[in-house]
């Protein structure tokens, strides 16, 4: 079990800071400043209203805006059985926010001259349909045309029936490769988890490390993301939020906390928490683990057809100026993003992925919060989708 930070032992951060300062005979350098009471009241009322409307069990949220304030709160419960309340130090699965870490690893290899963004994927992974024409850039920007294995209906039936099954990366891409590409590489944008799994396989082949070890050593460790990891099984470290889903054979609600996320791996398998994602979002946006040139390539986004204000770069979303990613997998939803113009950071962690009338929960929260605090830079409202 990994060690927890001092504040997680039950000492509030402000109290710990004050005690340390008193022992040293100095005054604390800074005191947290919350948003003005009217804004806090409006945020509280909006979030609790959405939770009541949707039946959302629990939520951790953090919004940090220099010069305006901090809004960091936990709502609801982390465990339906015990009624344990949500707390900001609980581990959570972060779904596709994982992609930002995996592709950072790829871009580090670009900086080291070990791979090129316009290299064909066939140079590193065998068996890719049309792999001589699909580049690493197209994989990272979701323009490869490769079939998304998570939309294979037979495979989805198997995942629902046995969510504890372990998958290898090769098994995942082989599901995709049974289907022809959806379009020619570069023709348009289409989200596909196959892309990021292939990039994870590339990281392993080029670096000689497992993806989990590579990310630990070269992405998590440099930023002191001590509570972020890519696990090899379904175990969740303590303390954690339980995650609830209706991704079951009959659509009944289940506790998905310890389901095996190996099916998502490089595309969605990472575990993290509020503090680490608060650190990660600005580091992702400013590219501090990359050269300026490579970060510029990452941020060269192209529009997402049908989503106004949205564009996608190399494993990063731009939603009306918010740079980051959202994530969803059974039991959990996440947003981790930075608004560079305001130096604002937003993190949302929800312990359910049960849509409300076809709308995902984290998107509802993100849109509502930004409507209040950054109305000129909205996180897009979720669009209702048909049930599978």
mmCIF file of C-alpha atoms in Angstrom:
data_model
loop_
_atom_site.group_PDB
_atom_site.id
_atom_site.type_symbol
_atom_site.label_atom_id
_atom_site.label_comp_id
_atom_site.label_asym_id
_atom_site.label_seq_id
_atom_site.Cartn_x
_atom_site.Cartn_y
_atom_site.Cartn_z
ATOM 1 C CA UNK A 1 0.000 0.000 0.000
ATOM 2 C CA UNK A 2 1.320 3.407 -0.917
ATOM 3 C CA UNK A 3 1.781 5.953 1.834
ATOM 4 C CA UNK A 4 -0.665 8.809 2.115
ATOM 5 C CA UNK A 5 0.199 12.461 2.506
ATOM 6 C CA UNK A 6 0.292 14.011 5.975
ATOM 7 C CA UNK A 7 -2.968 15.841 5.446
ATOM 8 C CA UNK A 8 -4.715 12.572 4.742
ATOM 9 C CA UNK A 9 -4.152 11.420 8.295
ATOM 10 C CA UNK A 10 -6.937 13.748 9.354
ATOM 11 C CA UNK A 11 -5.088 17.057 9.747
ATOM 12 C CA UNK A 12 -6.639 19.788 7.561
ATOM 13 C CA UNK A 13 -4.078 21.361 5.254
ATOM 14 C CA UNK A 14 -4.489 24.862 6.721
ATOM 15 C CA UNK A 15 -4.030 23.560 10.284
ATOM 16 C CA UNK A 16 -0.944 21.555 9.329
ATOM 17 C CA UNK A 17 0.545 24.627 7.646
ATOM 18 C CA UNK A 18 -0.124 26.810 10.695
ATOM 19 C CA UNK A 19 1.368 24.265 13.109
ATOM 20 C CA UNK A 20 4.497 23.954 10.990
ATOM 21 C CA UNK A 21 4.839 27.715 10.816
ATOM 22 C CA UNK A 22 4.435 28.117 14.593
ATOM 23 C CA UNK A 23 7.078 25.462 15.264
ATOM 24 C CA UNK A 24 9.460 27.276 12.933
ATOM 25 C CA UNK A 25 8.687 30.640 14.506
ATOM 26 C CA UNK A 26 7.308 32.074 11.265
ATOM 27 C CA UNK A 27 3.914 33.011 9.883
ATOM 28 C CA UNK A 28 2.340 31.025 7.034
ATOM 29 C CA UNK A 29 3.146 32.506 3.634
ATOM 30 C CA UNK A 30 -0.405 32.340 2.322
ATOM 31 C CA UNK A 31 -3.922 31.619 3.509
ATOM 32 C CA UNK A 32 -6.521 29.957 1.325
ATOM 33 C CA UNK A 33 -9.106 32.412 0.074
ATOM 34 C CA UNK A 34 -12.515 31.050 -0.780
ATOM 35 C CA UNK A 35 -14.808 32.492 -3.420
ATOM 36 C CA UNK A 36 -17.138 35.247 -2.296
ATOM 37 C CA UNK A 37 -20.136 34.007 -0.257
ATOM 38 C CA UNK A 38 -22.663 34.689 -3.016
ATOM 39 C CA UNK A 39 -20.736 32.571 -5.525
ATOM 40 C CA UNK A 40 -20.232 29.778 -2.985
ATOM 41 C CA UNK A 41 -23.940 29.788 -2.185
ATOM 42 C CA UNK A 42 -24.833 29.631 -5.864
ATOM 43 C CA UNK A 43 -22.360 26.769 -6.519
ATOM 44 C CA UNK A 44 -23.596 24.827 -3.481
ATOM 45 C CA UNK A 45 -27.227 25.191 -4.491
ATOM 46 C CA UNK A 46 -26.570 24.283 -8.129
ATOM 47 C CA UNK A 47 -24.530 21.178 -7.319
ATOM 48 C CA UNK A 48 -26.924 19.877 -4.664
ATOM 49 C CA UNK A 49 -29.796 20.502 -7.059
ATOM 50 C CA UNK A 50 -28.168 18.428 -9.807
ATOM 51 C CA UNK A 51 -27.365 15.665 -7.340
ATOM 52 C CA UNK A 52 -30.969 15.522 -6.133
ATOM 53 C CA UNK A 53 -32.288 15.634 -9.694
ATOM 54 C CA UNK A 54 -30.030 12.836 -10.972
ATOM 55 C CA UNK A 55 -29.698 10.622 -7.905
ATOM 56 C CA UNK A 56 -25.918 11.071 -8.010
ATOM 57 C CA UNK A 57 -24.444 9.337 -4.935
ATOM 58 C CA UNK A 58 -21.315 11.417 -4.353
ATOM 59 C CA UNK A 59 -19.037 14.091 -5.751
ATOM 60 C CA UNK A 60 -15.649 15.669 -5.115
ATOM 61 C CA UNK A 61 -15.041 18.999 -6.794
ATOM 62 C CA UNK A 62 -12.200 21.470 -6.815
ATOM 63 C CA UNK A 63 -12.033 24.844 -8.547
ATOM 64 C CA UNK A 64 -8.926 26.948 -8.023
ATOM 65 C CA UNK A 65 -8.795 30.457 -9.538
ATOM 66 C CA UNK A 66 -5.957 32.792 -8.497
ATOM 67 C CA UNK A 67 -7.317 36.185 -7.522
ATOM 68 C CA UNK A 68 -10.876 34.908 -7.217
ATOM 69 C CA UNK A 69 -10.771 32.059 -4.785
ATOM 70 C CA UNK A 70 -10.893 28.337 -4.061
ATOM 71 C CA UNK A 71 -13.950 26.103 -4.087
ATOM 72 C CA UNK A 72 -13.091 22.615 -2.843
ATOM 73 C CA UNK A 73 -15.908 20.478 -1.480
ATOM 74 C CA UNK A 74 -17.244 16.954 -1.140
ATOM 75 C CA UNK A 75 -20.932 16.108 -1.468
ATOM 76 C CA UNK A 76 -22.971 12.977 -0.868
ATOM 77 C CA UNK A 77 -21.757 9.518 0.004
ATOM 78 C CA UNK A 78 -18.831 7.327 -0.970
ATOM 79 C CA UNK A 79 -20.422 4.028 0.036
ATOM 80 C CA UNK A 80 -24.135 3.276 -0.185
ATOM 81 C CA UNK A 81 -23.875 0.351 2.211
ATOM 82 C CA UNK A 82 -22.228 2.211 5.075
ATOM 83 C CA UNK A 83 -23.306 5.759 4.288
ATOM 84 C CA UNK A 84 -19.670 6.888 4.489
ATOM 85 C CA UNK A 85 -19.489 10.484 3.251
ATOM 86 C CA UNK A 86 -17.399 11.542 0.281
ATOM 87 C CA UNK A 87 -14.073 13.124 1.180
ATOM 88 C CA UNK A 88 -11.444 14.833 -0.943
ATOM 89 C CA UNK A 89 -8.726 12.285 -0.169
ATOM 90 C CA UNK A 90 -10.534 9.278 -1.644
ATOM 91 C CA UNK A 91 -9.090 7.385 -4.582
ATOM 92 C CA UNK A 92 -11.162 7.237 -7.760
ATOM 93 C CA UNK A 93 -10.935 5.667 -11.197
ATOM 94 C CA UNK A 94 -10.492 8.440 -13.755
ATOM 95 C CA UNK A 95 -11.363 6.742 -17.064
ATOM 96 C CA UNK A 96 -10.213 8.510 -20.212
ATOM 97 C CA UNK A 97 -8.252 11.186 -18.350
ATOM 98 C CA UNK A 98 -5.761 8.290 -18.520
ATOM 99 C CA UNK A 99 -5.223 9.158 -22.185
ATOM 100 C CA UNK A 100 -3.525 12.405 -21.203
ATOM 101 C CA UNK A 101 -0.912 10.456 -19.243
ATOM 102 C CA UNK A 102 -0.322 7.781 -21.893
ATOM 103 C CA UNK A 103 0.113 10.292 -24.696
ATOM 104 C CA UNK A 104 2.412 12.406 -22.542
ATOM 105 C CA UNK A 105 4.588 9.298 -22.395
ATOM 106 C CA UNK A 106 4.541 9.018 -26.191
ATOM 107 C CA UNK A 107 5.446 12.687 -26.570
ATOM 108 C CA UNK A 108 8.362 12.267 -24.173
ATOM 109 C CA UNK A 109 9.682 9.558 -26.491
ATOM 110 C CA UNK A 110 9.274 12.026 -29.363
ATOM 111 C CA UNK A 111 11.381 14.541 -27.434
ATOM 112 C CA UNK A 112 14.034 11.875 -26.922
ATOM 113 C CA UNK A 113 14.170 11.169 -30.657
ATOM 114 C CA UNK A 114 13.046 7.568 -30.167
ATOM 115 C CA UNK A 115 9.846 7.920 -32.199
ATOM 116 C CA UNK A 116 8.405 10.458 -34.627
ATOM 117 C CA UNK A 117 4.860 11.765 -34.631
ATOM 118 C CA UNK A 118 4.556 11.012 -38.321
ATOM 119 C CA UNK A 119 5.991 7.502 -38.070
ATOM 120 C CA UNK A 120 3.605 4.747 -39.200
ATOM 121 C CA UNK A 121 2.275 2.670 -36.323
ATOM 122 C CA UNK A 122 3.256 -0.494 -38.219
ATOM 123 C CA UNK A 123 6.866 0.311 -37.338
ATOM 124 C CA UNK A 124 6.077 -0.468 -33.702
ATOM 125 C CA UNK A 125 2.950 -2.661 -33.575
ATOM 126 C CA UNK A 126 2.133 -5.468 -35.985
ATOM 127 C CA UNK A 127 -1.233 -6.395 -37.445
ATOM 128 C CA UNK A 128 -2.777 -2.917 -37.634
ATOM 129 C CA UNK A 129 -5.122 -2.689 -40.663
ATOM 130 C CA UNK A 130 -3.526 -0.191 -43.026
ATOM 131 C CA UNK A 131 -0.856 0.372 -40.395
ATOM 132 C CA UNK A 132 1.642 1.667 -42.941
ATOM 133 C CA UNK A 133 -0.651 4.664 -43.509
ATOM 134 C CA UNK A 134 -1.695 5.335 -39.893
ATOM 135 C CA UNK A 135 0.668 7.667 -38.053
ATOM 136 C CA UNK A 136 1.273 8.121 -34.330
ATOM 137 C CA UNK A 137 -0.077 11.659 -34.704
ATOM 138 C CA UNK A 138 -3.352 10.358 -36.138
ATOM 139 C CA UNK A 139 -3.677 7.874 -33.284
ATOM 140 C CA UNK A 140 -3.119 10.582 -30.667
ATOM 141 C CA UNK A 141 -5.517 13.060 -32.293
ATOM 142 C CA UNK A 142 -8.279 10.459 -32.849
ATOM 143 C CA UNK A 143 -8.122 10.616 -36.639
ATOM 144 C CA UNK A 144 -6.832 7.144 -37.476
ATOM 145 C CA UNK A 145 -10.122 5.679 -38.662
ATOM 146 C CA UNK A 146 -9.468 2.475 -36.706
ATOM 147 C CA UNK A 147 -12.498 0.697 -35.276
ATOM 148 C CA UNK A 148 -13.058 1.217 -31.550
ATOM 149 C CA UNK A 149 -13.031 -2.181 -29.868
ATOM 150 C CA UNK A 150 -15.331 -0.867 -27.102
ATOM 151 C CA UNK A 151 -18.143 -0.566 -29.679
ATOM 152 C CA UNK A 152 -17.964 -4.233 -30.725
ATOM 153 C CA UNK A 153 -21.376 -5.535 -29.628
ATOM 154 C CA UNK A 154 -20.270 -9.117 -28.967
ATOM 155 C CA UNK A 155 -17.319 -7.926 -26.929
ATOM 156 C CA UNK A 156 -19.570 -5.586 -24.908
ATOM 157 C CA UNK A 157 -21.882 -8.483 -24.040
ATOM 158 C CA UNK A 158 -18.865 -10.392 -22.714
ATOM 159 C CA UNK A 159 -17.645 -7.415 -20.689
ATOM 160 C CA UNK A 160 -21.051 -6.926 -19.100
ATOM 161 C CA UNK A 161 -21.281 -10.628 -18.267
ATOM 162 C CA UNK A 162 -17.808 -10.834 -16.704
ATOM 163 C CA UNK A 163 -16.483 -7.418 -15.606
ATOM 164 C CA UNK A 164 -13.721 -9.058 -13.553
ATOM 165 C CA UNK A 165 -12.049 -10.646 -16.581
ATOM 166 C CA UNK A 166 -8.462 -9.629 -17.304
ATOM 167 C CA UNK A 167 -7.554 -8.556 -20.842
ATOM 168 C CA UNK A 168 -4.191 -8.107 -22.512
ATOM 169 C CA UNK A 169 -3.594 -5.138 -24.816
ATOM 170 C CA UNK A 170 -3.197 -7.471 -27.779
ATOM 171 C CA UNK A 171 -6.572 -9.065 -27.064
ATOM 172 C CA UNK A 172 -8.163 -5.619 -27.095
ATOM 173 C CA UNK A 173 -6.712 -4.440 -30.396
ATOM 174 C CA UNK A 174 -7.410 -7.805 -32.007
ATOM 175 C CA UNK A 175 -11.113 -7.178 -31.349
ATOM 176 C CA UNK A 176 -10.779 -3.913 -33.257
ATOM 177 C CA UNK A 177 -8.768 -5.469 -36.061
ATOM 178 C CA UNK A 178 -11.585 -7.892 -36.869
ATOM 179 C CA UNK A 179 -13.357 -4.844 -38.296
ATOM 180 C CA UNK A 180 -12.284 -2.796 -41.298
ATOM 181 C CA UNK A 181 -11.279 0.819 -40.645
ATOM 182 C CA UNK A 182 -14.189 3.264 -40.503
ATOM 183 C CA UNK A 183 -12.503 5.765 -42.848
ATOM 184 C CA UNK A 184 -9.145 6.674 -44.341
ATOM 185 C CA UNK A 185 -6.529 7.955 -41.875
ATOM 186 C CA UNK A 186 -6.821 11.694 -41.307
ATOM 187 C CA UNK A 187 -10.212 12.046 -43.008
ATOM 188 C CA UNK A 188 -12.076 13.097 -39.855
ATOM 189 C CA UNK A 189 -12.219 12.902 -36.053
ATOM 190 C CA UNK A 190 -13.698 9.864 -34.351
ATOM 191 C CA UNK A 191 -13.061 8.772 -30.774
ATOM 192 C CA UNK A 192 -11.512 5.322 -30.547
ATOM 193 C CA UNK A 193 -9.961 3.661 -27.517
ATOM 194 C CA UNK A 194 -8.057 1.436 -29.929
ATOM 195 C CA UNK A 195 -5.832 4.402 -30.742
ATOM 196 C CA UNK A 196 -4.595 4.891 -27.193
ATOM 197 C CA UNK A 197 -4.135 1.186 -26.486
ATOM 198 C CA UNK A 198 -1.856 1.040 -29.540
ATOM 199 C CA UNK A 199 0.106 4.007 -28.204
ATOM 200 C CA UNK A 200 0.444 2.281 -24.847
ATOM 201 C CA UNK A 201 1.845 -0.777 -26.624
ATOM 202 C CA UNK A 202 4.292 1.507 -28.416
ATOM 203 C CA UNK A 203 5.499 3.018 -25.126
ATOM 204 C CA UNK A 204 6.187 -0.455 -23.777
ATOM 205 C CA UNK A 205 8.063 -1.589 -26.870
ATOM 206 C CA UNK A 206 10.216 1.538 -27.216
ATOM 207 C CA UNK A 207 10.933 2.142 -23.523
ATOM 208 C CA UNK A 208 11.421 -1.480 -22.479
ATOM 209 C CA UNK A 209 9.199 -0.873 -19.448
ATOM 210 C CA UNK A 210 5.610 -1.804 -18.710
ATOM 211 C CA UNK A 211 3.303 1.139 -19.274
ATOM 212 C CA UNK A 212 2.542 1.247 -15.544
ATOM 213 C CA UNK A 213 6.229 1.479 -14.668
ATOM 214 C CA UNK A 214 6.986 4.000 -17.411
ATOM 215 C CA UNK A 215 4.213 6.333 -16.273
ATOM 216 C CA UNK A 216 5.254 5.928 -12.635
ATOM 217 C CA UNK A 217 8.886 6.803 -13.348
ATOM 218 C CA UNK A 218 8.563 9.439 -16.064
ATOM 219 C CA UNK A 219 5.158 11.097 -15.610
ATOM 220 C CA UNK A 220 3.833 10.584 -12.088
ATOM 221 C CA UNK A 221 7.100 10.799 -10.137
ATOM 222 C CA UNK A 222 8.469 14.052 -11.657
ATOM 223 C CA UNK A 223 5.276 15.850 -10.599
ATOM 224 C CA UNK A 224 5.041 14.029 -7.250
ATOM 225 C CA UNK A 225 1.726 12.437 -8.206
ATOM 226 C CA UNK A 226 2.163 9.928 -5.408
ATOM 227 C CA UNK A 227 -1.480 8.870 -5.389
ATOM 228 C CA UNK A 228 -1.767 8.170 -9.113
ATOM 229 C CA UNK A 229 -1.136 4.735 -10.637
ATOM 230 C CA UNK A 230 -2.045 2.344 -13.424
ATOM 231 C CA UNK A 231 -3.003 -0.863 -11.586
ATOM 232 C CA UNK A 232 -2.592 -4.337 -12.965
ATOM 233 C CA UNK A 233 -5.822 -5.705 -11.495
ATOM 234 C CA UNK A 234 -9.178 -4.589 -10.122
ATOM 235 C CA UNK A 235 -8.042 -3.770 -6.587
ATOM 236 C CA UNK A 236 -8.653 -0.234 -5.317
ATOM 237 C CA UNK A 237 -6.303 1.255 -2.708
ATOM 238 C CA UNK A 238 -7.782 2.612 0.506
ATOM 239 C CA UNK A 239 -9.430 4.938 1.177
ATOM 240 C CA UNK A 240 -11.598 4.989 -1.931
ATOM 241 C CA UNK A 241 -15.003 5.956 -3.216
ATOM 242 C CA UNK A 242 -17.248 3.112 -4.293
ATOM 243 C CA UNK A 243 -18.429 3.453 -7.879
ATOM 244 C CA UNK A 244 -21.951 2.651 -9.049
ATOM 245 C CA UNK A 245 -23.066 1.658 -12.538
ATOM 246 C CA UNK A 246 -25.931 0.229 -14.559
ATOM 247 C CA UNK A 247 -23.512 -1.286 -17.081
ATOM 248 C CA UNK A 248 -24.860 -4.761 -16.316
ATOM 249 C CA UNK A 249 -26.595 -7.468 -18.378
ATOM 250 C CA UNK A 250 -30.064 -6.389 -17.191
ATOM 251 C CA UNK A 251 -29.328 -2.735 -16.509
ATOM 252 C CA UNK A 252 -29.567 -3.133 -12.750
ATOM 253 C CA UNK A 253 -27.336 -0.997 -10.531
ATOM 254 C CA UNK A 254 -24.125 -2.624 -9.289
ATOM 255 C CA UNK A 255 -21.041 -1.676 -7.288
ATOM 256 C CA UNK A 256 -18.237 -1.586 -9.884
ATOM 257 C CA UNK A 257 -15.458 -0.565 -7.491
ATOM 258 C CA UNK A 258 -13.334 -3.677 -7.938
ATOM 259 C CA UNK A 259 -14.175 -4.489 -11.532
ATOM 260 C CA UNK A 260 -11.052 -5.122 -13.565
ATOM 261 C CA UNK A 261 -10.213 -2.063 -15.716
ATOM 262 C CA UNK A 262 -7.659 -3.937 -17.850
ATOM 263 C CA UNK A 263 -10.123 -3.630 -20.731
ATOM 264 C CA UNK A 264 -9.426 0.129 -20.676
ATOM 265 C CA UNK A 265 -5.671 0.000 -19.814
ATOM 266 C CA UNK A 266 -3.773 2.830 -21.556
ATOM 267 C CA UNK A 267 -7.071 4.422 -22.578
ATOM 268 C CA UNK A 268 -8.796 4.466 -19.186
ATOM 269 C CA UNK A 269 -7.239 2.419 -16.381
ATOM 270 C CA UNK A 270 -5.561 5.013 -14.121
ATOM 271 C CA UNK A 271 -6.513 5.654 -10.477
ATOM 272 C CA UNK A 272 -5.978 9.091 -8.917
ATOM 273 C CA UNK A 273 -7.489 11.634 -6.528
ATOM 274 C CA UNK A 274 -8.484 15.277 -6.289
ATOM 275 C CA UNK A 275 -5.093 16.610 -5.169
ATOM 276 C CA UNK A 276 -3.081 14.824 -7.830
ATOM 277 C CA UNK A 277 -5.442 15.886 -10.601
ATOM 278 C CA UNK A 278 -5.219 19.453 -9.323
ATOM 279 C CA UNK A 279 -1.472 19.198 -9.956
ATOM 280 C CA UNK A 280 -1.817 17.347 -13.241
ATOM 281 C CA UNK A 281 -4.269 19.635 -15.058
ATOM 282 C CA UNK A 282 -1.983 22.707 -15.210
ATOM 283 C CA UNK A 283 1.088 20.535 -15.895
ATOM 284 C CA UNK A 284 -0.752 18.988 -18.849
ATOM 285 C CA UNK A 285 -1.813 22.380 -20.179
ATOM 286 C CA UNK A 286 1.588 24.070 -19.860
ATOM 287 C CA UNK A 287 3.614 21.077 -21.017
ATOM 288 C CA UNK A 288 6.167 21.124 -18.230
ATOM 289 C CA UNK A 289 7.153 17.496 -18.941
ATOM 290 C CA UNK A 290 7.754 18.223 -22.632
ATOM 291 C CA UNK A 291 9.781 20.540 -24.827
ATOM 292 C CA UNK A 292 8.043 23.688 -26.054
ATOM 293 C CA UNK A 293 8.056 22.383 -29.599
ATOM 294 C CA UNK A 294 6.349 19.124 -28.714
ATOM 295 C CA UNK A 295 3.823 20.828 -26.440
ATOM 296 C CA UNK A 296 2.971 23.142 -29.320
ATOM 297 C CA UNK A 297 2.256 20.057 -31.441
ATOM 298 C CA UNK A 298 0.054 18.683 -28.683
ATOM 299 C CA UNK A 299 -1.993 21.880 -28.473
ATOM 300 C CA UNK A 300 -2.529 22.199 -32.220
ATOM 301 C CA UNK A 301 -6.159 21.179 -31.957
ATOM 302 C CA UNK A 302 -8.643 20.471 -34.736
ATOM 303 C CA UNK A 303 -12.433 20.920 -34.450
ATOM 304 C CA UNK A 304 -14.641 18.082 -33.306
ATOM 305 C CA UNK A 305 -17.432 17.852 -35.816
ATOM 306 C CA UNK A 306 -20.854 18.490 -34.290
ATOM 307 C CA UNK A 307 -19.599 19.859 -30.951
ATOM 308 C CA UNK A 308 -19.449 23.680 -31.002
ATOM 309 C CA UNK A 309 -16.456 25.123 -29.165
ATOM 310 C CA UNK A 310 -14.719 21.754 -28.943
ATOM 311 C CA UNK A 311 -11.465 20.701 -30.565
ATOM 312 C CA UNK A 312 -8.959 17.903 -29.984
ATOM 313 C CA UNK A 313 -5.171 17.863 -30.074
ATOM 314 C CA UNK A 314 -2.765 15.083 -29.179
ATOM 315 C CA UNK A 315 -4.625 13.405 -26.348
ATOM 316 C CA UNK A 316 -6.076 16.671 -25.088
ATOM 317 C CA UNK A 317 -9.444 18.397 -25.398
ATOM 318 C CA UNK A 318 -10.045 22.104 -25.800
ATOM 319 C CA UNK A 319 -13.537 22.948 -24.574
ATOM 320 C CA UNK A 320 -14.034 26.691 -25.043
ATOM 321 C CA UNK A 321 -10.552 27.358 -23.687
ATOM 322 C CA UNK A 322 -10.526 24.638 -21.018
ATOM 323 C CA UNK A 323 -7.631 22.267 -21.769
ATOM 324 C CA UNK A 324 -7.758 18.757 -20.381
ATOM 325 C CA UNK A 325 -9.943 15.684 -20.650
ATOM 326 C CA UNK A 326 -12.990 14.010 -19.228
ATOM 327 C CA UNK A 327 -13.279 10.345 -18.371
ATOM 328 C CA UNK A 328 -15.920 7.703 -17.796
ATOM 329 C CA UNK A 329 -15.961 3.990 -17.071
ATOM 330 C CA UNK A 330 -18.301 1.806 -15.023
ATOM 331 C CA UNK A 331 -18.807 3.470 -11.637
ATOM 332 C CA UNK A 332 -16.866 6.704 -12.151
ATOM 333 C CA UNK A 333 -16.743 9.949 -14.104
ATOM 334 C CA UNK A 334 -14.033 12.603 -14.119
ATOM 335 C CA UNK A 335 -13.078 16.027 -15.436
ATOM 336 C CA UNK A 336 -9.546 17.424 -15.109
ATOM 337 C CA UNK A 337 -8.930 20.680 -16.955
ATOM 338 C CA UNK A 338 -7.091 23.988 -16.931
ATOM 339 C CA UNK A 339 -8.261 27.365 -18.251
ATOM 340 C CA UNK A 340 -4.936 29.078 -19.066
ATOM 341 C CA UNK A 341 -6.452 32.534 -19.603
ATOM 342 C CA UNK A 342 -7.611 32.556 -15.963
ATOM 343 C CA UNK A 343 -5.006 30.131 -14.587
ATOM 344 C CA UNK A 344 -8.031 28.226 -13.330
ATOM 345 C CA UNK A 345 -8.071 24.514 -12.548
ATOM 346 C CA UNK A 346 -11.224 22.392 -12.449
ATOM 347 C CA UNK A 347 -11.442 18.816 -11.165
ATOM 348 C CA UNK A 348 -14.688 16.854 -10.863
ATOM 349 C CA UNK A 349 -14.899 13.289 -9.528
ATOM 350 C CA UNK A 350 -18.276 11.511 -9.513
ATOM 351 C CA UNK A 351 -18.759 7.986 -8.151
ATOM 352 C CA UNK A 352 -21.394 6.957 -10.694
ATOM 353 C CA UNK A 353 -21.670 6.727 -14.469
ATOM 354 C CA UNK A 354 -25.441 6.286 -14.521
ATOM 355 C CA UNK A 355 -26.641 8.836 -17.040
ATOM 356 C CA UNK A 356 -29.563 11.112 -16.287
ATOM 357 C CA UNK A 357 -31.917 11.047 -19.270
ATOM 358 C CA UNK A 358 -28.972 10.192 -21.486
ATOM 359 C CA UNK A 359 -26.694 12.929 -20.088
ATOM 360 C CA UNK A 360 -23.476 12.135 -18.272
ATOM 361 C CA UNK A 361 -23.197 13.402 -14.716
ATOM 362 C CA UNK A 362 -19.751 14.982 -14.725
ATOM 363 C CA UNK A 363 -20.633 16.978 -17.841
ATOM 364 C CA UNK A 364 -23.744 18.326 -16.133
ATOM 365 C CA UNK A 365 -21.642 19.455 -13.165
ATOM 366 C CA UNK A 366 -18.880 20.910 -15.356
ATOM 367 C CA UNK A 367 -21.331 22.905 -17.440
ATOM 368 C CA UNK A 368 -23.236 24.191 -14.409
ATOM 369 C CA UNK A 369 -20.102 25.250 -12.515
ATOM 370 C CA UNK A 370 -18.516 27.017 -15.474
ATOM 371 C CA UNK A 371 -21.830 28.746 -16.233
ATOM 372 C CA UNK A 372 -21.515 30.392 -12.826
ATOM 373 C CA UNK A 373 -17.783 31.048 -12.593
ATOM 374 C CA UNK A 374 -16.500 31.325 -16.186
ATOM 375 C CA UNK A 375 -19.584 32.035 -18.334
ATOM 376 C CA UNK A 376 -17.357 33.082 -21.218
ATOM 377 C CA UNK A 377 -15.653 29.674 -21.153
ATOM 378 C CA UNK A 378 -18.278 26.981 -20.751
ATOM 379 C CA UNK A 379 -17.629 23.300 -20.290
ATOM 380 C CA UNK A 380 -20.084 21.954 -22.903
ATOM 381 C CA UNK A 381 -23.435 20.728 -21.692
ATOM 382 C CA UNK A 382 -23.744 16.967 -22.200
ATOM 383 C CA UNK A 383 -25.908 15.875 -25.094
ATOM 384 C CA UNK A 384 -28.473 13.177 -24.473
ATOM 385 C CA UNK A 385 -27.492 9.858 -26.029
ATOM 386 C CA UNK A 386 -29.587 6.851 -26.854
ATOM 387 C CA UNK A 387 -29.271 3.840 -24.571
ATOM 388 C CA UNK A 388 -27.398 0.893 -26.016
#
